[in-house]
């Protein structure tokens, strides 16, 4: 057995367990909801039958689309987080605000108005300012100081090289079979090439942002425009049911199947991994409530505050150094969030108040 902490967990198992938790919570709440519409002594089997019908007999199968997209998004996010620092990940991921807006206009026929589009353009500018110069900056910094462990957790130790190129003992054979990122770098690229690490991270986060926009709007459309009027919890049962299948086949079998068979499903699990999975599941369920009660665009602007939170933690925990372009870009992202969320000014003046003496 390797010493504790020597192996990283398989990210696909985390995505799968996240779906298990959401499925269990959504099923419980959907059953509770259904029970209220039936007589008090209705047996549980009837409840299950109702849920079963909801998933298979009506338009529940339509949720397979967003389920596949969300699973892809969640898998890509782990690749992105493994190759970028948390702050750059958070800021670049805000591109999803733009993609969500575009998909909302196209699929939900939403009108954004001038304020909406102006704030989206400022947001895009902010994201560009943060991302473009940082590729050189990150590369410089990596080349000077080496890729920090948190940037690319397995690269140094498991691919058997340091950033400076000095070889250290060969990695254990099983480790080259991990995620596509590590595998790709192990086979085809100079180990821990900082520019490549950064490019993999940026590509993963940008694709993830596009998929996030499409998945969210697709889910919202099914939730709000479907003729069956299925409740949120029924929709969530349907979504996580198909997500479970996608996460199992795409992640646990295709992406990490060989490694999981060799080392076990729970390899590398510790309290932090479990906490991340629980937080991810709670975040997903909360996101669904916001999509129902507001919409995807509002959800995205609201969560962009997470940039500030991850910034504070990155300075504190990871010694993240701030440069002026980063500050400028992040400020633009937050300004865009503010402009989008302030209410429109009233164009009509209120009628003059008459003072009766
Ligand atoms: O980053 P983004 O806001 O797109 O992330 C939304 C998250 O919420 C995804 O991880 C997705 O799996 C989750 N979600 C969910 N249930 C829904 C809608 C989204 O768990 N009904």
Short mmCIF file of C-alpha atoms and ligand atoms in Angstrom, two decimals:
data_model
loop_
_atom_site.label_atom_id
_atom_site.label_comp_id
_atom_site.label_asym_id
_atom_site.label_seq_id
_atom_site.Cartn_x
_atom_site.Cartn_y
_atom_site.Cartn_z
CA UNK A 1 0.00 0.00 0.00
CA UNK A 2 1.36 3.46 -0.79
CA UNK A 3 1.79 5.80 2.14
CA UNK A 4 -1.19 7.93 2.96
CA UNK A 5 -1.44 11.04 0.79
CA UNK A 6 0.89 9.64 -1.88
CA UNK A 7 -1.92 9.11 -4.37
CA UNK A 8 -4.45 11.58 -5.58
CA UNK A 9 -8.10 10.54 -5.82
CA UNK A 10 -9.73 9.77 -9.16
CA UNK A 11 -11.71 12.88 -10.08
CA UNK A 12 -14.35 10.86 -11.94
CA UNK A 13 -15.29 9.11 -8.68
CA UNK A 14 -15.88 12.51 -7.07
CA UNK A 15 -18.15 13.56 -9.95
CA UNK A 16 -20.05 10.26 -9.63
CA UNK A 17 -20.49 10.54 -5.84
CA UNK A 18 -21.64 14.13 -6.23
CA UNK A 19 -24.45 12.83 -8.44
CA UNK A 20 -25.28 10.02 -5.98
CA UNK A 21 -25.78 12.59 -3.22
CA UNK A 22 -27.92 14.88 -5.41
CA UNK A 23 -29.97 11.91 -6.59
CA UNK A 24 -30.64 10.77 -2.99
CA UNK A 25 -31.64 14.27 -1.82
CA UNK A 26 -33.80 14.99 -4.87
CA UNK A 27 -35.50 11.58 -4.67
CA UNK A 28 -36.32 12.11 -0.99
CA UNK A 29 -37.80 15.55 -1.66
CA UNK A 30 -39.69 14.39 -4.77
CA UNK A 31 -41.20 11.52 -2.77
CA UNK A 32 -42.17 13.87 0.03
CA UNK A 33 -43.81 16.21 -2.49
CA UNK A 34 -45.66 13.34 -4.16
CA UNK A 35 -46.81 11.94 -0.80
CA UNK A 36 -48.58 15.23 -0.07
CA UNK A 37 -50.74 14.79 -3.16
CA UNK A 38 -51.78 11.24 -2.17
CA UNK A 39 -53.80 9.78 0.70
CA UNK A 40 -51.86 9.55 4.00
CA UNK A 41 -51.71 5.73 4.05
CA UNK A 42 -50.41 5.33 0.48
CA UNK A 43 -47.66 2.68 0.48
CA UNK A 44 -44.11 3.66 -0.46
CA UNK A 45 -44.25 1.40 -3.53
CA UNK A 46 -46.90 3.67 -5.06
CA UNK A 47 -44.67 6.66 -4.42
CA UNK A 48 -41.76 4.93 -6.15
CA UNK A 49 -44.04 4.07 -9.05
CA UNK A 50 -44.97 7.72 -9.47
CA UNK A 51 -41.32 8.74 -9.49
CA UNK A 52 -40.49 5.89 -11.87
CA UNK A 53 -43.20 7.11 -14.24
CA UNK A 54 -41.81 10.62 -13.95
CA UNK A 55 -38.35 9.48 -15.01
CA UNK A 56 -39.29 7.03 -17.79
CA UNK A 57 -42.83 7.51 -19.00
CA UNK A 58 -43.19 11.24 -19.62
CA UNK A 59 -40.66 13.69 -20.98
CA UNK A 60 -38.11 12.77 -18.30
CA UNK A 61 -35.75 11.33 -20.89
CA UNK A 62 -35.22 14.86 -22.25
CA UNK A 63 -33.08 15.51 -19.18
CA UNK A 64 -30.46 13.13 -20.60
CA UNK A 65 -29.20 16.10 -22.68
CA UNK A 66 -28.39 18.51 -19.82
CA UNK A 67 -27.24 15.54 -17.73
CA UNK A 68 -24.56 14.63 -20.28
CA UNK A 69 -23.53 18.29 -20.61
CA UNK A 70 -23.34 18.89 -16.86
CA UNK A 71 -21.27 15.73 -16.41
CA UNK A 72 -18.83 16.87 -19.09
CA UNK A 73 -18.69 20.28 -17.44
CA UNK A 74 -17.98 18.79 -14.01
CA UNK A 75 -15.23 16.49 -15.36
CA UNK A 76 -13.60 19.39 -17.24
CA UNK A 77 -13.67 21.57 -14.16
CA UNK A 78 -11.46 19.09 -12.33
CA UNK A 79 -8.99 19.16 -15.23
CA UNK A 80 -9.04 22.96 -15.13
CA UNK A 81 -8.59 23.19 -11.37
CA UNK A 82 -5.72 20.69 -11.58
CA UNK A 83 -3.86 22.90 -14.05
CA UNK A 84 -4.66 26.45 -12.95
CA UNK A 85 -4.50 28.30 -9.69
CA UNK A 86 -7.92 28.84 -8.09
CA UNK A 87 -8.05 32.55 -8.81
CA UNK A 88 -7.38 32.29 -12.54
CA UNK A 89 -9.80 29.40 -12.70
CA UNK A 90 -12.54 31.46 -11.06
CA UNK A 91 -12.04 34.53 -13.21
CA UNK A 92 -11.80 32.66 -16.51
CA UNK A 93 -14.81 30.57 -15.60
CA UNK A 94 -16.86 33.76 -15.56
CA UNK A 95 -17.00 33.47 -19.37
CA UNK A 96 -20.01 31.31 -18.56
CA UNK A 97 -21.92 34.54 -17.86
CA UNK A 98 -21.52 35.49 -21.52
CA UNK A 99 -22.25 32.02 -22.89
CA UNK A 100 -25.31 31.70 -20.63
CA UNK A 101 -26.63 35.06 -21.85
CA UNK A 102 -26.16 34.10 -25.49
CA UNK A 103 -27.91 30.74 -24.99
CA UNK A 104 -30.70 32.46 -23.02
CA UNK A 105 -31.34 34.81 -25.93
CA UNK A 106 -31.21 31.98 -28.47
CA UNK A 107 -33.11 29.24 -26.63
CA UNK A 108 -35.35 31.16 -24.22
CA UNK A 109 -35.87 34.27 -26.39
CA UNK A 110 -34.79 36.52 -23.47
CA UNK A 111 -34.32 40.25 -23.98
CA UNK A 112 -31.26 41.57 -22.20
CA UNK A 113 -31.53 45.29 -22.89
CA UNK A 114 -28.68 47.78 -23.15
CA UNK A 115 -27.59 47.47 -19.51
CA UNK A 116 -27.41 43.70 -19.80
CA UNK A 117 -25.26 43.71 -22.93
CA UNK A 118 -23.00 46.53 -21.67
CA UNK A 119 -22.30 44.60 -18.49
CA UNK A 120 -21.63 41.44 -20.49
CA UNK A 121 -19.12 43.29 -22.69
CA UNK A 122 -17.34 44.71 -19.63
CA UNK A 123 -17.26 41.24 -18.21
CA UNK A 124 -15.71 39.78 -21.34
CA UNK A 125 -13.08 42.55 -21.34
CA UNK A 126 -12.28 41.82 -17.71
CA UNK A 127 -11.83 38.15 -18.39
CA UNK A 128 -9.56 38.92 -21.39
CA UNK A 129 -7.42 41.31 -19.34
CA UNK A 130 -6.94 38.68 -16.67
CA UNK A 131 -6.21 35.83 -19.05
CA UNK A 132 -4.00 37.20 -21.85
CA UNK A 133 -1.05 38.66 -19.98
CA UNK A 134 -1.23 36.00 -17.32
CA UNK A 135 -0.12 33.26 -19.69
CA UNK A 136 3.31 34.86 -19.95
CA UNK A 137 3.22 35.87 -16.35
CA UNK A 138 2.33 32.39 -15.21
CA UNK A 139 4.95 30.89 -17.48
CA UNK A 140 7.61 33.31 -16.22
CA UNK A 141 6.70 32.63 -12.69
CA UNK A 142 6.67 28.87 -13.20
CA UNK A 143 9.99 28.92 -15.00
CA UNK A 144 11.58 30.98 -12.28
CA UNK A 145 10.13 29.26 -9.30
CA UNK A 146 8.87 25.91 -10.54
CA UNK A 147 5.30 24.77 -10.81
CA UNK A 148 3.84 24.88 -7.34
CA UNK A 149 2.37 21.61 -6.14
CA UNK A 150 -1.14 22.96 -5.97
CA UNK A 151 -1.04 23.95 -9.64
CA UNK A 152 -0.43 20.50 -10.90
CA UNK A 153 -0.59 18.10 -8.03
CA UNK A 154 0.88 15.03 -9.64
CA UNK A 155 3.22 16.46 -12.19
CA UNK A 156 6.44 16.72 -10.30
CA UNK A 157 6.20 13.64 -8.19
CA UNK A 158 4.45 11.26 -10.48
CA UNK A 159 5.78 12.08 -13.90
CA UNK A 160 9.26 11.79 -12.51
CA UNK A 161 10.68 15.17 -13.50
CA UNK A 162 11.16 18.55 -11.94
CA UNK A 163 10.22 21.68 -13.82
CA UNK A 164 13.85 22.54 -14.30
CA UNK A 165 14.18 19.23 -16.12
CA UNK A 166 16.27 17.37 -13.58
CA UNK A 167 15.10 13.79 -13.67
CA UNK A 168 14.06 12.14 -10.45
CA UNK A 169 13.13 8.45 -10.21
CA UNK A 170 10.63 7.13 -12.76
CA UNK A 171 6.98 7.37 -11.72
CA UNK A 172 5.20 4.28 -10.57
CA UNK A 173 3.74 2.65 -13.72
CA UNK A 174 0.12 2.93 -12.62
CA UNK A 175 0.33 6.69 -12.30
CA UNK A 176 0.72 7.31 -16.00
CA UNK A 177 -2.76 5.87 -16.47
CA UNK A 178 -4.57 8.64 -14.64
CA UNK A 179 -6.63 11.41 -16.19
CA UNK A 180 -6.21 12.41 -19.80
CA UNK A 181 -4.24 15.50 -18.75
CA UNK A 182 -1.58 13.62 -16.91
CA UNK A 183 -1.52 10.86 -19.43
CA UNK A 184 -1.16 13.34 -22.31
CA UNK A 185 1.64 15.18 -20.62
CA UNK A 186 3.35 11.96 -19.59
CA UNK A 187 3.41 10.56 -23.09
CA UNK A 188 3.59 13.43 -25.52
CA UNK A 189 4.94 16.53 -23.85
CA UNK A 190 7.93 17.70 -21.89
CA UNK A 191 6.93 17.08 -18.28
CA UNK A 192 5.26 19.96 -16.49
CA UNK A 193 5.85 22.37 -19.37
CA UNK A 194 4.38 25.45 -17.67
CA UNK A 195 2.88 26.91 -20.84
CA UNK A 196 1.29 23.57 -21.69
CA UNK A 197 -0.04 23.20 -18.14
CA UNK A 198 -1.56 26.66 -18.40
CA UNK A 199 -3.00 26.00 -21.90
CA UNK A 200 -4.61 22.74 -20.80
CA UNK A 201 -6.13 24.55 -17.83
CA UNK A 202 -7.39 27.49 -19.88
CA UNK A 203 -8.86 25.26 -22.61
CA UNK A 204 -10.62 23.09 -20.03
CA UNK A 205 -12.08 26.04 -18.19
CA UNK A 206 -13.29 27.79 -21.38
CA UNK A 207 -14.94 24.66 -22.79
CA UNK A 208 -16.45 24.08 -19.37
CA UNK A 209 -17.86 27.63 -19.43
CA UNK A 210 -19.52 27.08 -22.82
CA UNK A 211 -20.97 23.76 -21.69
CA UNK A 212 -22.16 25.37 -18.44
CA UNK A 213 -24.13 27.99 -20.38
CA UNK A 214 -25.75 25.46 -22.67
CA UNK A 215 -26.54 22.94 -19.91
CA UNK A 216 -28.01 25.58 -17.60
CA UNK A 217 -30.25 27.16 -20.23
CA UNK A 218 -31.33 23.77 -21.53
CA UNK A 219 -32.31 22.73 -17.99
CA UNK A 220 -34.12 26.03 -17.43
CA UNK A 221 -36.07 25.60 -20.65
CA UNK A 222 -37.22 22.12 -19.64
CA UNK A 223 -38.09 23.32 -16.14
CA UNK A 224 -40.08 26.39 -17.18
CA UNK A 225 -41.44 25.68 -20.64
CA UNK A 226 -42.37 22.00 -20.55
CA UNK A 227 -46.07 21.09 -20.82
CA UNK A 228 -45.80 18.40 -18.10
CA UNK A 229 -45.10 21.00 -15.37
CA UNK A 230 -42.88 18.58 -13.47
CA UNK A 231 -41.65 20.03 -10.17
CA UNK A 232 -38.06 21.08 -9.57
CA UNK A 233 -37.35 17.98 -7.46
CA UNK A 234 -38.78 15.68 -10.08
CA UNK A 235 -36.62 17.41 -12.69
CA UNK A 236 -33.61 17.03 -10.39
CA UNK A 237 -34.34 13.31 -9.96
CA UNK A 238 -34.47 12.95 -13.73
CA UNK A 239 -31.32 15.04 -14.19
CA UNK A 240 -29.24 13.20 -11.60
CA UNK A 241 -30.49 9.81 -12.77
CA UNK A 242 -29.07 10.41 -16.26
CA UNK A 243 -26.02 12.19 -14.81
CA UNK A 244 -25.26 9.08 -12.75
CA UNK A 245 -25.16 7.00 -15.92
CA UNK A 246 -23.04 9.60 -17.76
CA UNK A 247 -20.61 10.03 -14.84
CA UNK A 248 -20.24 6.28 -14.45
CA UNK A 249 -19.70 5.47 -18.13
CA UNK A 250 -17.80 8.61 -19.17
CA UNK A 251 -15.77 9.10 -15.99
CA UNK A 252 -15.44 5.93 -13.93
CA UNK A 253 -15.28 3.51 -16.89
CA UNK A 254 -13.84 5.47 -19.83
CA UNK A 255 -11.64 8.12 -18.21
CA UNK A 256 -10.33 6.35 -15.10
CA UNK A 257 -11.52 2.74 -15.56
CA UNK A 258 -8.08 1.13 -15.66
CA UNK A 259 -6.79 3.01 -12.61
CA UNK A 260 -9.93 2.39 -10.58
CA UNK A 261 -9.80 -1.34 -11.35
CA UNK A 262 -6.20 -1.45 -10.19
CA UNK A 263 -6.31 0.82 -7.15
CA UNK A 264 -9.93 0.92 -6.06
CA UNK A 265 -12.72 3.44 -6.24
CA UNK A 266 -11.86 5.29 -3.04
CA UNK A 267 -8.13 5.60 -3.53
CA UNK A 268 -6.77 8.87 -2.18
CA UNK A 269 -9.98 9.80 -0.38
CA UNK A 270 -9.67 11.88 2.75
CA UNK A 271 -11.79 14.40 4.65
CA UNK A 272 -10.95 17.23 2.23
CA UNK A 273 -12.10 15.21 -0.79
CA UNK A 274 -15.37 14.33 0.95
CA UNK A 275 -15.89 17.95 1.93
CA UNK A 276 -15.36 19.05 -1.69
CA UNK A 277 -17.88 16.47 -2.92
CA UNK A 278 -20.48 17.53 -0.34
CA UNK A 279 -19.99 21.21 -1.16
CA UNK A 280 -20.27 20.51 -4.88
CA UNK A 281 -23.52 18.61 -4.34
CA UNK A 282 -24.97 21.32 -2.09
CA UNK A 283 -23.93 23.97 -4.64
CA UNK A 284 -25.66 22.04 -7.44
CA UNK A 285 -28.92 21.75 -5.52
CA UNK A 286 -28.82 25.44 -4.59
CA UNK A 287 -28.09 26.32 -8.23
CA UNK A 288 -31.24 24.47 -9.27
CA UNK A 289 -33.33 26.49 -6.79
CA UNK A 290 -31.92 29.76 -8.17
CA UNK A 291 -32.60 28.63 -11.75
CA UNK A 292 -36.21 27.92 -10.79
CA UNK A 293 -36.84 31.10 -8.79
CA UNK A 294 -34.71 33.51 -10.86
CA UNK A 295 -32.70 32.39 -13.89
CA UNK A 296 -29.28 31.24 -15.03
CA UNK A 297 -27.96 34.73 -15.76
CA UNK A 298 -28.79 35.95 -12.26
CA UNK A 299 -27.20 32.81 -10.79
CA UNK A 300 -23.97 33.45 -12.68
CA UNK A 301 -23.65 37.09 -11.74
CA UNK A 302 -24.40 36.24 -8.12
CA UNK A 303 -21.72 33.58 -7.98
CA UNK A 304 -19.05 35.78 -9.53
CA UNK A 305 -18.50 37.07 -6.01
CA UNK A 306 -16.69 33.74 -5.56
CA UNK A 307 -13.75 35.41 -7.35
CA UNK A 308 -13.18 37.61 -4.34
CA UNK A 309 -13.44 34.68 -1.96
CA UNK A 310 -11.00 32.50 -3.90
CA UNK A 311 -8.69 35.49 -4.27
CA UNK A 312 -8.55 36.04 -0.51
CA UNK A 313 -7.93 32.33 0.13
CA UNK A 314 -5.30 32.09 -2.62
CA UNK A 315 -3.28 34.98 -1.20
CA UNK A 316 -3.56 33.43 2.22
CA UNK A 317 -3.01 29.74 1.45
CA UNK A 318 -1.13 29.59 -1.87
CA UNK A 319 0.97 32.78 -1.69
CA UNK A 320 -0.74 34.05 -4.82
CA UNK A 321 0.91 37.28 -5.94
CA UNK A 322 -1.28 39.98 -7.39
CA UNK A 323 -0.26 42.05 -10.41
CA UNK A 324 -1.92 45.15 -11.80
CA UNK A 325 -3.48 43.44 -14.82
CA UNK A 326 -5.03 40.85 -12.57
CA UNK A 327 -6.50 43.55 -10.33
CA UNK A 328 -7.80 45.51 -13.34
CA UNK A 329 -9.42 42.46 -14.92
CA UNK A 330 -10.99 41.29 -11.68
CA UNK A 331 -12.32 44.79 -11.02
CA UNK A 332 -13.95 44.82 -14.46
CA UNK A 333 -15.59 41.45 -13.76
CA UNK A 334 -16.99 42.76 -10.48
CA UNK A 335 -18.06 46.06 -12.07
CA UNK A 336 -19.95 44.13 -14.74
CA UNK A 337 -21.67 42.10 -12.03
CA UNK A 338 -22.67 45.29 -10.26
CA UNK A 339 -24.01 47.02 -13.40
CA UNK A 340 -26.02 43.97 -14.32
CA UNK A 341 -27.58 43.63 -10.91
CA UNK A 342 -28.55 47.26 -10.15
CA UNK A 343 -32.17 47.89 -11.09
CA UNK A 344 -32.95 50.02 -14.19
CA UNK A 345 -33.41 53.70 -13.42
CA UNK A 346 -36.99 54.87 -13.68
CA UNK A 347 -37.34 57.05 -16.78
CA UNK A 348 -40.61 58.65 -15.65
CA UNK A 349 -40.60 61.23 -12.94
CA UNK A 350 -43.06 60.62 -10.15
CA UNK A 351 -46.02 63.02 -10.21
CA UNK A 352 -45.42 66.17 -8.15
CA UNK A 353 -46.69 65.93 -4.62
CA UNK A 354 -49.42 68.44 -3.90
CA UNK A 355 -49.12 70.21 -0.62
CA UNK A 356 -52.55 70.96 0.68
CA UNK A 357 -52.48 73.81 3.12
O1 LIG B 1 -20.91 26.57 -12.90
P1 LIG B 1 -22.36 26.36 -13.05
O2 LIG B 1 -23.16 27.43 -12.40
O3 LIG B 1 -22.80 26.04 -14.44
O4 LIG B 1 -22.58 25.04 -12.20
C1 LIG B 1 -23.83 24.57 -11.94
C2 LIG B 1 -23.70 23.30 -11.13
O5 LIG B 1 -24.97 22.99 -10.65
C3 LIG B 1 -23.20 22.11 -11.94
O6 LIG B 1 -22.24 21.43 -11.18
C4 LIG B 1 -24.43 21.23 -12.09
O7 LIG B 1 -24.08 19.88 -12.04
C5 LIG B 1 -25.24 21.65 -10.89
N1 LIG B 1 -26.68 21.55 -11.10
C6 LIG B 1 -27.40 20.61 -10.40
N2 LIG B 1 -28.75 20.50 -10.56
C7 LIG B 1 -29.39 21.32 -11.41
C8 LIG B 1 -28.67 22.29 -12.16
C9 LIG B 1 -27.32 22.38 -11.97
O8 LIG B 1 -26.81 19.86 -9.62
N3 LIG B 1 -30.70 21.20 -11.53
#
